[in-house]
């Protein structure tokens, strides 16, 4: 398949064309304030290469639109929260642990009703169907267009959430409904928070995906659109409009997947040095290690599928203190080509240091000739120290491990770091994020409790469900591989109960395979 991968970063928008597993051409353009213009610029530059003018089978975009909206408190809509769990959970209502400014923007109305299940899967309380119907009518009268429904232990039995959704759609046919069990795991508040954030982004998701489609069409490309998810796989554009939160950390994840593809290493540490931040993570079997703890997004605690990453304020556009050589955490971001000294600006950046040190050849080197050798040495030493300390924090083993250095700011990574067996640099590494988007696969996942089955039978049943979900999401069944399997006996449940989490991934199915399926 010939695929175009696009990754929209805080500083640059990168685009690549891949034919099979080979990178044909890559380009880098400045990210624009409206983002879409930057994508059009990148696509126009990419299409100038003769080899990129043929048929394209898919366009895959990684975007920071949705996480930026939460962090910057912009483009969020009012949401109604319906929690099924009374009389329990009354002490901690929805939005109770949100930052006050974000809660004020998103909190439309809260309804706490009877329903939900106990920890062993038994009904906790019968669903208050009359209460759900009354809530639906009030939501309709208030003009709220998005709802998040969460129920106690719904990952074990989602029937309560699904029944409440059906009632809502009867009363409000055009409303957007997010069910918490589709996003999170056991842990009511964090799972509910993920659903609430998702519901607050539904209008933005529809607008953004529509803009992406128009940018692709305006570029003369006729191909299906996919968006990358935060586990290194893709989702169809239609699914992305329903689950925008699934793309929250996709940029760094794309870089890690791209680094694995370009280097051929599936188990290594990765540092992706961009214009604004450096993201550090670990590859396991070619995919980012997944975080097993609560992840905060914009100050909101969530518990859903996210990569285990550490971001530090070190990048090519980072400010440099002219007195101490300290780099970051502030950055000029996408204004690098206007504000950096080598481009005629007035701000000393890490890029200026690299040009003065002879590590980089861009801009006008004469503009940084006045920088002292002591300042250059201090700045590069500060970058090395930041990277060493934080790579060590993310390692899970005491010995030395290989480190893949990618991203447009990878020139800040020295040739030797304590704790790293080697520093691996790859062709097209400055566009590894777009490569990761282009090669991204389609995944399927299940997290379910099985009873009265042997361990092997329960795991196989979970894998079967995960495979079917991957195919339904657009994967080619013949290419599916198991990414992760985790099982845990549940001693307090009868019937030899076993909770199994399974994830599989495979290549995007071609149109003829999709039609046959």
Short mmCIF file of C-alpha atoms in Angstrom, two decimals:
data_model
loop_
_atom_site.label_atom_id
_atom_site.label_comp_id
_atom_site.label_asym_id
_atom_site.label_seq_id
_atom_site.Cartn_x
_atom_site.Cartn_y
_atom_site.Cartn_z
CA UNK A 1 0.00 0.00 0.00
CA UNK A 2 1.04 3.59 -0.70
CA UNK A 3 0.21 5.70 2.32
CA UNK A 4 0.78 9.31 3.29
CA UNK A 5 1.54 9.90 6.96
CA UNK A 6 1.13 13.37 8.49
CA UNK A 7 2.00 14.44 12.01
CA UNK A 8 1.05 17.89 13.32
CA UNK A 9 3.45 18.98 16.05
CA UNK A 10 3.68 22.16 18.07
CA UNK A 11 6.47 23.48 15.82
CA UNK A 12 6.40 21.52 12.55
CA UNK A 13 3.97 19.56 10.41
CA UNK A 14 5.71 16.56 8.83
CA UNK A 15 4.50 14.48 5.89
CA UNK A 16 5.89 11.32 4.32
CA UNK A 17 4.92 8.94 1.53
CA UNK A 18 5.54 5.25 2.16
CA UNK A 19 5.30 2.52 -0.47
CA UNK A 20 5.03 -0.78 1.41
CA UNK A 21 7.73 -0.35 4.05
CA UNK A 22 9.95 2.06 2.09
CA UNK A 23 9.98 5.81 2.72
CA UNK A 24 9.76 7.44 -0.71
CA UNK A 25 9.87 11.12 0.28
CA UNK A 26 9.48 13.28 3.38
CA UNK A 27 8.91 17.00 3.98
CA UNK A 28 8.75 19.31 6.98
CA UNK A 29 6.73 22.53 7.10
CA UNK A 30 5.97 24.98 9.90
CA UNK A 31 2.77 24.31 11.82
CA UNK A 32 0.24 27.11 11.35
CA UNK A 33 -2.08 28.60 13.93
CA UNK A 34 -5.11 27.01 12.22
CA UNK A 35 -3.22 23.70 11.70
CA UNK A 36 -5.12 22.89 8.48
CA UNK A 37 -3.07 25.37 6.44
CA UNK A 38 0.12 23.66 7.66
CA UNK A 39 -1.25 20.31 6.47
CA UNK A 40 -2.06 21.79 3.05
CA UNK A 41 1.47 23.25 2.83
CA UNK A 42 3.04 19.89 3.74
CA UNK A 43 0.89 17.99 1.26
CA UNK A 44 1.67 20.49 -1.50
CA UNK A 45 5.39 20.13 -0.86
CA UNK A 46 5.13 16.34 -0.74
CA UNK A 47 3.22 16.17 -4.03
CA UNK A 48 5.95 18.12 -5.82
CA UNK A 49 8.12 15.01 -5.77
CA UNK A 50 7.41 12.97 -8.96
CA UNK A 51 7.16 9.67 -7.07
CA UNK A 52 4.34 10.99 -4.88
CA UNK A 53 1.89 11.81 -7.65
CA UNK A 54 0.50 8.32 -8.14
CA UNK A 55 -2.40 6.64 -6.40
CA UNK A 56 -2.54 6.85 -2.61
CA UNK A 57 -4.31 4.08 -0.65
CA UNK A 58 -4.68 5.86 2.69
CA UNK A 59 -3.89 9.11 4.49
CA UNK A 60 -3.06 8.83 8.20
CA UNK A 61 -2.92 11.95 10.38
CA UNK A 62 -1.61 12.36 13.90
CA UNK A 63 -2.90 15.55 15.51
CA UNK A 64 -2.53 17.53 18.72
CA UNK A 65 -5.88 19.29 18.16
CA UNK A 66 -7.76 17.51 20.90
CA UNK A 67 -5.27 17.43 23.75
CA UNK A 68 -4.39 21.07 23.03
CA UNK A 69 -8.07 21.98 23.35
CA UNK A 70 -8.12 20.53 26.89
CA UNK A 71 -4.79 22.02 27.94
CA UNK A 72 -5.61 25.45 26.50
CA UNK A 73 -9.28 25.38 27.60
CA UNK A 74 -10.51 26.14 24.08
CA UNK A 75 -13.22 24.75 21.76
CA UNK A 76 -14.87 22.66 24.50
CA UNK A 77 -18.63 22.16 24.71
CA UNK A 78 -20.99 21.81 27.65
CA UNK A 79 -21.63 18.23 28.72
CA UNK A 80 -24.31 16.51 30.75
CA UNK A 81 -22.96 13.85 33.10
CA UNK A 82 -25.16 10.86 33.96
CA UNK A 83 -23.78 8.56 36.64
CA UNK A 84 -25.48 5.27 37.45
CA UNK A 85 -24.51 4.23 40.96
CA UNK A 86 -26.80 5.68 43.59
CA UNK A 87 -27.14 5.38 46.51
CA UNK A 88 -23.38 4.71 46.49
CA UNK A 89 -20.82 7.24 45.15
CA UNK A 90 -22.87 10.28 46.18
CA UNK A 91 -19.96 11.82 48.11
CA UNK A 92 -17.83 12.25 44.96
CA UNK A 93 -20.03 13.57 42.13
CA UNK A 94 -18.86 14.01 38.53
CA UNK A 95 -16.38 16.88 38.00
CA UNK A 96 -15.46 16.83 41.71
CA UNK A 97 -11.72 16.50 41.02
CA UNK A 98 -11.51 18.77 37.96
CA UNK A 99 -9.65 22.10 37.92
CA UNK A 100 -12.27 24.76 38.62
CA UNK A 101 -11.74 26.66 35.36
CA UNK A 102 -12.09 23.54 33.21
CA UNK A 103 -15.10 22.30 35.18
CA UNK A 104 -16.85 25.63 34.69
CA UNK A 105 -16.38 25.34 30.91
CA UNK A 106 -17.57 21.75 30.56
CA UNK A 107 -20.08 21.06 33.35
CA UNK A 108 -23.53 21.47 31.83
CA UNK A 109 -25.54 19.46 34.36
CA UNK A 110 -25.08 16.39 36.56
CA UNK A 111 -27.59 13.56 37.07
CA UNK A 112 -26.87 10.85 39.64
CA UNK A 113 -29.27 7.91 39.35
CA UNK A 114 -29.67 4.36 40.63
CA UNK A 115 -28.02 1.58 38.62
CA UNK A 116 -24.65 -0.07 38.06
CA UNK A 117 -23.08 -3.38 39.05
CA UNK A 118 -21.03 -4.66 41.97
CA UNK A 119 -17.40 -5.77 41.79
CA UNK A 120 -18.47 -9.35 41.07
CA UNK A 121 -20.68 -8.38 38.13
CA UNK A 122 -24.01 -8.67 39.97
CA UNK A 123 -26.52 -5.79 39.57
CA UNK A 124 -25.91 -3.20 42.27
CA UNK A 125 -29.29 -1.50 41.88
CA UNK A 126 -31.91 -1.74 39.14
CA UNK A 127 -31.52 1.00 36.56
CA UNK A 128 -33.75 4.01 37.26
CA UNK A 129 -35.25 4.13 33.77
CA UNK A 130 -37.77 6.82 34.72
CA UNK A 131 -34.95 8.97 36.07
CA UNK A 132 -32.93 8.51 32.88
CA UNK A 133 -35.93 9.51 30.78
CA UNK A 134 -36.54 12.60 32.91
CA UNK A 135 -32.86 13.52 32.66
CA UNK A 136 -32.99 13.10 28.88
CA UNK A 137 -35.92 15.50 28.64
CA UNK A 138 -34.16 18.09 30.77
CA UNK A 139 -30.98 17.73 28.68
CA UNK A 140 -33.06 18.28 25.53
CA UNK A 141 -34.74 21.35 27.05
CA UNK A 142 -31.36 22.79 28.12
CA UNK A 143 -30.01 22.45 24.58
CA UNK A 144 -27.05 20.28 25.65
CA UNK A 145 -25.78 18.26 22.67
CA UNK A 146 -23.31 15.86 24.30
CA UNK A 147 -23.68 13.42 27.20
CA UNK A 148 -21.31 11.12 29.08
CA UNK A 149 -22.77 8.08 30.87
CA UNK A 150 -20.81 6.19 33.51
CA UNK A 151 -21.91 3.31 35.71
CA UNK A 152 -20.24 1.53 38.60
CA UNK A 153 -18.13 -1.40 37.31
CA UNK A 154 -19.48 -1.01 33.77
CA UNK A 155 -16.34 -2.64 32.22
CA UNK A 156 -17.58 -5.89 33.81
CA UNK A 157 -21.16 -5.42 32.59
CA UNK A 158 -21.97 -2.45 30.29
CA UNK A 159 -25.70 -3.20 30.04
CA UNK A 160 -26.73 -0.32 32.31
CA UNK A 161 -24.85 2.27 30.27
CA UNK A 162 -26.20 0.84 27.03
CA UNK A 163 -29.78 0.84 28.27
CA UNK A 164 -29.45 4.45 29.44
CA UNK A 165 -28.03 5.41 26.03
CA UNK A 166 -31.00 3.85 24.25
CA UNK A 167 -33.44 5.84 26.40
CA UNK A 168 -31.50 9.05 25.76
CA UNK A 169 -31.58 8.54 22.00
CA UNK A 170 -35.33 7.95 22.11
CA UNK A 171 -35.82 11.38 23.71
CA UNK A 172 -32.91 13.20 21.98
CA UNK A 173 -32.22 11.48 18.63
CA UNK A 174 -29.44 13.88 17.61
CA UNK A 175 -27.46 13.87 20.84
CA UNK A 176 -23.84 12.60 21.02
CA UNK A 177 -23.45 9.93 23.71
CA UNK A 178 -20.16 8.69 25.20
CA UNK A 179 -20.21 5.50 27.30
CA UNK A 180 -17.41 5.22 29.84
CA UNK A 181 -16.81 1.47 29.34
CA UNK A 182 -15.76 2.19 25.74
CA UNK A 183 -12.82 4.24 26.99
CA UNK A 184 -11.66 3.35 30.47
CA UNK A 185 -11.05 0.55 32.88
CA UNK A 186 -12.18 -0.28 36.38
CA UNK A 187 -11.89 2.89 38.49
CA UNK A 188 -15.05 4.98 38.42
CA UNK A 189 -13.82 8.59 38.71
CA UNK A 190 -10.93 8.27 36.24
CA UNK A 191 -13.03 6.32 33.71
CA UNK A 192 -15.84 8.84 34.05
CA UNK A 193 -13.37 11.71 33.57
CA UNK A 194 -12.17 10.20 30.29
CA UNK A 195 -15.78 9.94 29.10
CA UNK A 196 -16.53 13.54 30.12
CA UNK A 197 -13.45 14.86 28.28
CA UNK A 198 -14.44 12.85 25.23
CA UNK A 199 -17.98 14.22 25.30
CA UNK A 200 -16.64 17.79 25.59
CA UNK A 201 -14.62 17.30 22.39
CA UNK A 202 -17.29 15.78 20.15
CA UNK A 203 -18.13 19.00 18.25
CA UNK A 204 -14.45 19.84 17.79
CA UNK A 205 -13.78 16.31 16.56
CA UNK A 206 -16.48 16.57 13.90
CA UNK A 207 -15.19 19.98 12.77
CA UNK A 208 -11.54 18.89 12.76
CA UNK A 209 -12.11 15.67 10.82
CA UNK A 210 -14.20 17.58 8.29
CA UNK A 211 -11.35 20.10 7.85
CA UNK A 212 -8.84 17.27 7.39
CA UNK A 213 -11.04 15.69 4.73
CA UNK A 214 -11.29 19.01 2.89
CA UNK A 215 -7.50 19.54 3.04
CA UNK A 216 -6.94 16.10 1.53
CA UNK A 217 -9.56 16.65 -1.18
CA UNK A 218 -8.15 20.12 -1.98
CA UNK A 219 -4.75 18.47 -2.47
CA UNK A 220 -6.22 16.22 -5.15
CA UNK A 221 -5.93 13.04 -3.08
CA UNK A 222 -8.74 10.48 -3.16
CA UNK A 223 -8.05 8.10 -0.26
CA UNK A 224 -9.66 7.06 3.03
CA UNK A 225 -8.67 9.08 6.10
CA UNK A 226 -7.42 7.60 9.36
CA UNK A 227 -6.32 9.25 12.60
CA UNK A 228 -3.65 7.80 14.84
CA UNK A 229 -4.44 6.62 18.35
CA UNK A 230 -2.34 6.90 21.48
CA UNK A 231 -1.34 3.21 21.38
CA UNK A 232 0.43 3.44 18.02
CA UNK A 233 -2.47 2.22 15.90
CA UNK A 234 -5.09 3.97 13.76
CA UNK A 235 -8.82 4.49 13.74
CA UNK A 236 -11.09 5.35 10.85
CA UNK A 237 -12.03 9.03 10.67
CA UNK A 238 -15.64 8.18 11.52
CA UNK A 239 -14.50 6.51 14.74
CA UNK A 240 -12.24 9.45 15.58
CA UNK A 241 -15.25 11.77 15.64
CA UNK A 242 -16.75 9.52 18.34
CA UNK A 243 -13.58 8.99 20.41
CA UNK A 244 -11.29 12.05 20.07
CA UNK A 245 -9.57 11.33 23.40
CA UNK A 246 -8.04 8.20 21.88
CA UNK A 247 -5.62 10.45 19.97
CA UNK A 248 -4.37 12.43 23.00
CA UNK A 249 -0.75 11.18 23.00
CA UNK A 250 -0.55 10.03 19.42
CA UNK A 251 2.25 12.39 18.35
CA UNK A 252 4.91 10.93 20.62
CA UNK A 253 3.58 7.43 20.01
CA UNK A 254 3.92 7.93 16.25
CA UNK A 255 7.56 8.91 16.72
CA UNK A 256 8.27 5.78 18.75
CA UNK A 257 6.60 3.53 16.18
CA UNK A 258 8.44 5.33 13.39
CA UNK A 259 11.75 4.92 15.22
CA UNK A 260 11.14 1.17 15.56
CA UNK A 261 10.29 0.87 11.86
CA UNK A 262 13.25 2.89 10.63
CA UNK A 263 15.81 1.23 12.91
CA UNK A 264 14.52 -2.35 12.89
CA UNK A 265 14.75 -2.38 16.71
CA UNK A 266 11.61 -3.42 18.57
CA UNK A 267 12.95 -3.19 22.15
CA UNK A 268 14.78 0.04 23.00
CA UNK A 269 14.50 3.42 24.66
CA UNK A 270 13.38 6.29 22.42
CA UNK A 271 13.82 10.04 22.72
CA UNK A 272 11.85 12.19 20.29
CA UNK A 273 13.30 15.71 20.37
CA UNK A 274 10.91 18.15 18.75
CA UNK A 275 10.89 21.91 18.60
CA UNK A 276 9.20 22.33 21.96
CA UNK A 277 9.63 19.16 24.04
CA UNK A 278 11.51 15.88 24.23
CA UNK A 279 9.34 12.80 24.76
CA UNK A 280 11.05 9.78 26.30
CA UNK A 281 9.56 6.30 26.30
CA UNK A 282 10.31 2.62 25.90
CA UNK A 283 9.51 0.28 23.02
CA UNK A 284 8.24 -3.21 23.76
CA UNK A 285 7.73 -5.46 20.73
CA UNK A 286 7.70 -2.38 18.52
CA UNK A 287 4.95 -0.59 20.48
CA UNK A 288 5.24 1.98 23.29
CA UNK A 289 5.11 0.61 26.82
CA UNK A 290 1.65 1.33 28.18
CA UNK A 291 1.09 3.36 31.35
CA UNK A 292 -0.57 1.36 34.12
CA UNK A 293 -1.17 4.32 36.39
CA UNK A 294 -3.46 7.32 36.37
CA UNK A 295 -2.54 9.86 33.68
CA UNK A 296 -3.42 13.53 34.10
CA UNK A 297 -4.65 15.42 31.04
CA UNK A 298 -5.04 19.15 31.53
CA UNK A 299 -5.21 18.59 35.28
CA UNK A 300 -7.88 15.86 35.00
CA UNK A 301 -7.12 12.36 36.27
CA UNK A 302 -7.88 9.68 33.68
CA UNK A 303 -7.33 5.94 33.44
CA UNK A 304 -7.43 4.71 29.87
CA UNK A 305 -5.03 3.43 27.24
CA UNK A 306 -2.06 5.83 27.19
CA UNK A 307 1.65 5.35 26.48
CA UNK A 308 4.08 5.62 29.39
CA UNK A 309 5.92 8.80 28.40
CA UNK A 310 7.96 11.48 30.09
CA UNK A 311 7.97 14.90 28.44
CA UNK A 312 10.60 17.52 29.26
CA UNK A 313 10.96 21.10 28.02
CA UNK A 314 13.95 20.45 25.77
CA UNK A 315 13.69 21.06 22.02
CA UNK A 316 15.18 22.81 19.04
CA UNK A 317 13.16 25.94 19.75
CA UNK A 318 13.81 25.99 23.51
CA UNK A 319 15.00 29.24 25.05
CA UNK A 320 18.61 29.26 26.27
CA UNK A 321 19.64 31.32 29.30
CA UNK A 322 22.61 33.38 28.02
CA UNK A 323 24.13 33.54 31.50
CA UNK A 324 23.95 29.88 32.59
CA UNK A 325 23.39 27.93 29.36
CA UNK A 326 20.25 26.37 30.81
CA UNK A 327 17.93 25.12 28.02
CA UNK A 328 14.12 25.34 28.33
CA UNK A 329 11.48 24.75 29.39
CA UNK A 330 9.99 27.67 27.41
CA UNK A 331 10.14 27.50 23.62
CA UNK A 332 9.54 29.77 20.64
CA UNK A 333 7.55 26.87 19.13
CA UNK A 334 6.42 27.31 15.53
CA UNK A 335 7.98 30.81 15.49
CA UNK A 336 11.48 29.30 15.37
CA UNK A 337 12.17 30.61 11.85
CA UNK A 338 11.23 34.14 12.95
CA UNK A 339 12.60 34.35 16.51
CA UNK A 340 15.89 32.36 16.51
CA UNK A 341 19.12 34.32 16.08
CA UNK A 342 20.23 32.39 12.97
CA UNK A 343 17.00 33.45 11.24
CA UNK A 344 17.35 37.13 12.14
CA UNK A 345 15.40 37.02 15.40
CA UNK A 346 16.41 38.10 18.89
CA UNK A 347 15.84 34.97 20.99
CA UNK A 348 18.74 32.63 21.79
CA UNK A 349 17.52 29.07 21.17
CA UNK A 350 18.94 25.56 21.28
CA UNK A 351 19.05 25.66 17.47
CA UNK A 352 21.39 28.68 17.64
CA UNK A 353 23.66 26.76 20.01
CA UNK A 354 23.73 23.77 17.64
CA UNK A 355 24.58 25.97 14.64
CA UNK A 356 27.35 27.72 16.59
CA UNK A 357 28.74 24.33 17.65
CA UNK A 358 28.75 23.06 14.08
CA UNK A 359 26.12 20.40 14.77
CA UNK A 360 23.61 21.96 12.39
CA UNK A 361 23.84 23.95 9.18
CA UNK A 362 20.75 26.11 8.81
CA UNK A 363 20.12 29.84 8.83
CA UNK A 364 22.97 32.36 8.97
CA UNK A 365 25.86 31.09 11.08
CA UNK A 366 27.43 34.54 11.15
CA UNK A 367 24.64 35.66 13.48
CA UNK A 368 25.86 33.33 16.25
CA UNK A 369 29.62 33.80 15.90
CA UNK A 370 29.61 36.04 18.96
CA UNK A 371 28.50 33.20 21.27
CA UNK A 372 31.32 32.20 23.59
CA UNK A 373 32.76 28.69 23.64
CA UNK A 374 31.93 28.52 27.34
CA UNK A 375 28.23 29.25 26.74
CA UNK A 376 28.03 26.69 23.92
CA UNK A 377 29.72 24.03 26.07
CA UNK A 378 27.46 24.80 29.06
CA UNK A 379 24.29 24.57 26.95
CA UNK A 380 25.24 21.26 25.34
CA UNK A 381 26.24 19.86 28.73
CA UNK A 382 22.87 20.94 30.15
CA UNK A 383 21.07 19.12 27.30
CA UNK A 384 23.16 15.99 27.96
CA UNK A 385 22.42 16.10 31.69
CA UNK A 386 18.66 16.53 31.15
CA UNK A 387 18.57 13.60 28.74
CA UNK A 388 20.70 11.31 30.91
CA UNK A 389 18.64 11.96 34.03
CA UNK A 390 15.28 11.48 32.36
CA UNK A 391 16.18 8.47 30.22
CA UNK A 392 17.35 6.83 33.45
CA UNK A 393 14.00 7.63 35.07
CA UNK A 394 12.14 5.83 32.28
CA UNK A 395 14.32 2.72 32.10
CA UNK A 396 13.00 -0.51 33.63
CA UNK A 397 16.35 -2.31 33.80
CA UNK A 398 19.70 -1.53 35.38
CA UNK A 399 21.93 -2.38 32.41
CA UNK A 400 22.69 -0.33 29.35
CA UNK A 401 20.08 -0.23 26.58
CA UNK A 402 20.09 1.22 23.05
CA UNK A 403 18.56 4.68 22.63
CA UNK A 404 16.85 5.72 19.38
CA UNK A 405 17.25 9.47 18.82
CA UNK A 406 14.64 10.91 16.45
CA UNK A 407 12.86 14.18 15.81
CA UNK A 408 13.91 17.48 14.29
CA UNK A 409 15.84 18.37 17.45
CA UNK A 410 17.80 15.10 17.70
CA UNK A 411 21.02 17.08 17.15
CA UNK A 412 20.80 17.86 20.89
CA UNK A 413 21.37 14.17 21.73
CA UNK A 414 25.13 13.54 22.17
CA UNK A 415 26.90 10.46 20.80
CA UNK A 416 27.24 8.96 24.28
CA UNK A 417 24.91 8.95 27.27
CA UNK A 418 25.48 7.14 30.55
CA UNK A 419 23.18 4.12 30.75
CA UNK A 420 22.82 3.80 26.97
CA UNK A 421 24.73 1.12 25.07
CA UNK A 422 24.51 3.07 21.81
CA UNK A 423 22.81 6.11 20.30
CA UNK A 424 21.00 5.03 17.13
CA UNK A 425 20.14 7.61 14.47
CA UNK A 426 18.11 6.65 11.42
CA UNK A 427 17.38 8.02 7.92
CA UNK A 428 14.26 10.23 7.92
CA UNK A 429 14.54 10.34 11.73
CA UNK A 430 13.53 14.01 11.75
CA UNK A 431 10.15 12.89 10.35
CA UNK A 432 9.84 9.70 12.42
CA UNK A 433 6.48 10.90 13.72
CA UNK A 434 5.00 11.03 10.21
CA UNK A 435 6.60 7.66 9.38
CA UNK A 436 4.96 6.20 12.48
CA UNK A 437 1.61 7.57 11.33
CA UNK A 438 2.05 6.13 7.83
CA UNK A 439 2.93 2.61 9.05
CA UNK A 440 0.36 2.56 11.87
CA UNK A 441 -1.77 -0.54 12.12
CA UNK A 442 -5.37 -1.14 13.18
CA UNK A 443 -5.90 -2.61 16.64
CA UNK A 444 -8.57 -4.47 18.53
CA UNK A 445 -8.74 -4.80 22.29
CA UNK A 446 -10.79 -6.56 24.94
CA UNK A 447 -10.81 -6.37 28.74
CA UNK A 448 -13.29 -8.90 30.04
CA UNK A 449 -14.02 -11.37 32.84
CA UNK A 450 -14.45 -15.00 31.78
CA UNK A 451 -15.92 -17.76 33.98
CA UNK A 452 -15.96 -21.54 33.89
CA UNK A 453 -13.14 -21.66 31.35
CA UNK A 454 -9.55 -22.85 31.61
CA UNK A 455 -6.86 -20.18 31.45
CA UNK A 456 -5.92 -21.11 27.88
CA UNK A 457 -9.55 -21.12 26.75
CA UNK A 458 -10.23 -17.74 28.40
CA UNK A 459 -7.19 -16.18 26.73
CA UNK A 460 -8.18 -17.60 23.34
CA UNK A 461 -11.73 -16.29 23.79
CA UNK A 462 -10.36 -12.82 24.60
CA UNK A 463 -8.06 -12.90 21.56
CA UNK A 464 -10.96 -13.93 19.34
CA UNK A 465 -12.98 -10.92 20.52
CA UNK A 466 -9.98 -8.61 20.03
CA UNK A 467 -9.38 -9.95 16.50
CA UNK A 468 -13.02 -9.49 15.53
CA UNK A 469 -12.93 -5.90 16.83
CA UNK A 470 -9.76 -5.18 14.87
CA UNK A 471 -11.32 -6.48 11.65
CA UNK A 472 -14.45 -4.42 12.30
CA UNK A 473 -12.20 -1.37 12.71
CA UNK A 474 -10.60 -1.94 9.30
CA UNK A 475 -7.75 -4.44 9.85
CA UNK A 476 -6.74 -7.22 7.48
CA UNK A 477 -7.38 -10.42 9.49
CA UNK A 478 -4.48 -12.27 7.83
CA UNK A 479 -1.97 -9.73 9.19
CA UNK A 480 -3.14 -9.67 12.82
CA UNK A 481 -0.54 -10.27 15.52
CA UNK A 482 -0.89 -10.38 19.28
CA UNK A 483 0.57 -7.27 20.90
CA UNK A 484 -0.27 -7.88 24.54
CA UNK A 485 -2.04 -10.43 26.74
CA UNK A 486 -2.53 -9.99 30.48
CA UNK A 487 -4.60 -12.25 32.72
CA UNK A 488 -5.50 -12.01 36.38
CA UNK A 489 -7.48 -14.54 38.48
CA UNK A 490 -10.33 -12.97 40.45
CA UNK A 491 -10.47 -14.89 43.71
CA UNK A 492 -13.66 -13.28 45.00
CA UNK A 493 -15.76 -14.45 42.04
CA UNK A 494 -17.19 -17.98 41.70
CA UNK A 495 -16.69 -20.15 38.65
CA UNK A 496 -12.91 -19.95 38.17
CA UNK A 497 -13.18 -16.28 37.10
CA UNK A 498 -10.31 -14.80 35.11
CA UNK A 499 -9.97 -11.23 33.91
CA UNK A 500 -8.16 -11.08 30.55
CA UNK A 501 -6.88 -8.05 28.66
CA UNK A 502 -5.81 -8.74 25.10
CA UNK A 503 -4.71 -6.47 22.26
CA UNK A 504 -3.96 -7.38 18.65
CA UNK A 505 -2.89 -5.25 15.68
CA UNK A 506 -2.67 -5.70 11.93
CA UNK A 507 -2.29 -3.83 8.67
CA UNK A 508 -4.99 -1.65 7.15
CA UNK A 509 -7.16 -3.79 4.87
CA UNK A 510 -7.21 -2.88 1.19
CA UNK A 511 -10.62 -1.96 -0.29
CA UNK A 512 -11.13 -5.41 -1.84
CA UNK A 513 -10.38 -7.12 1.49
CA UNK A 514 -12.74 -4.76 3.34
CA UNK A 515 -15.51 -5.43 0.81
CA UNK A 516 -15.03 -9.21 1.16
CA UNK A 517 -15.22 -8.93 4.94
#
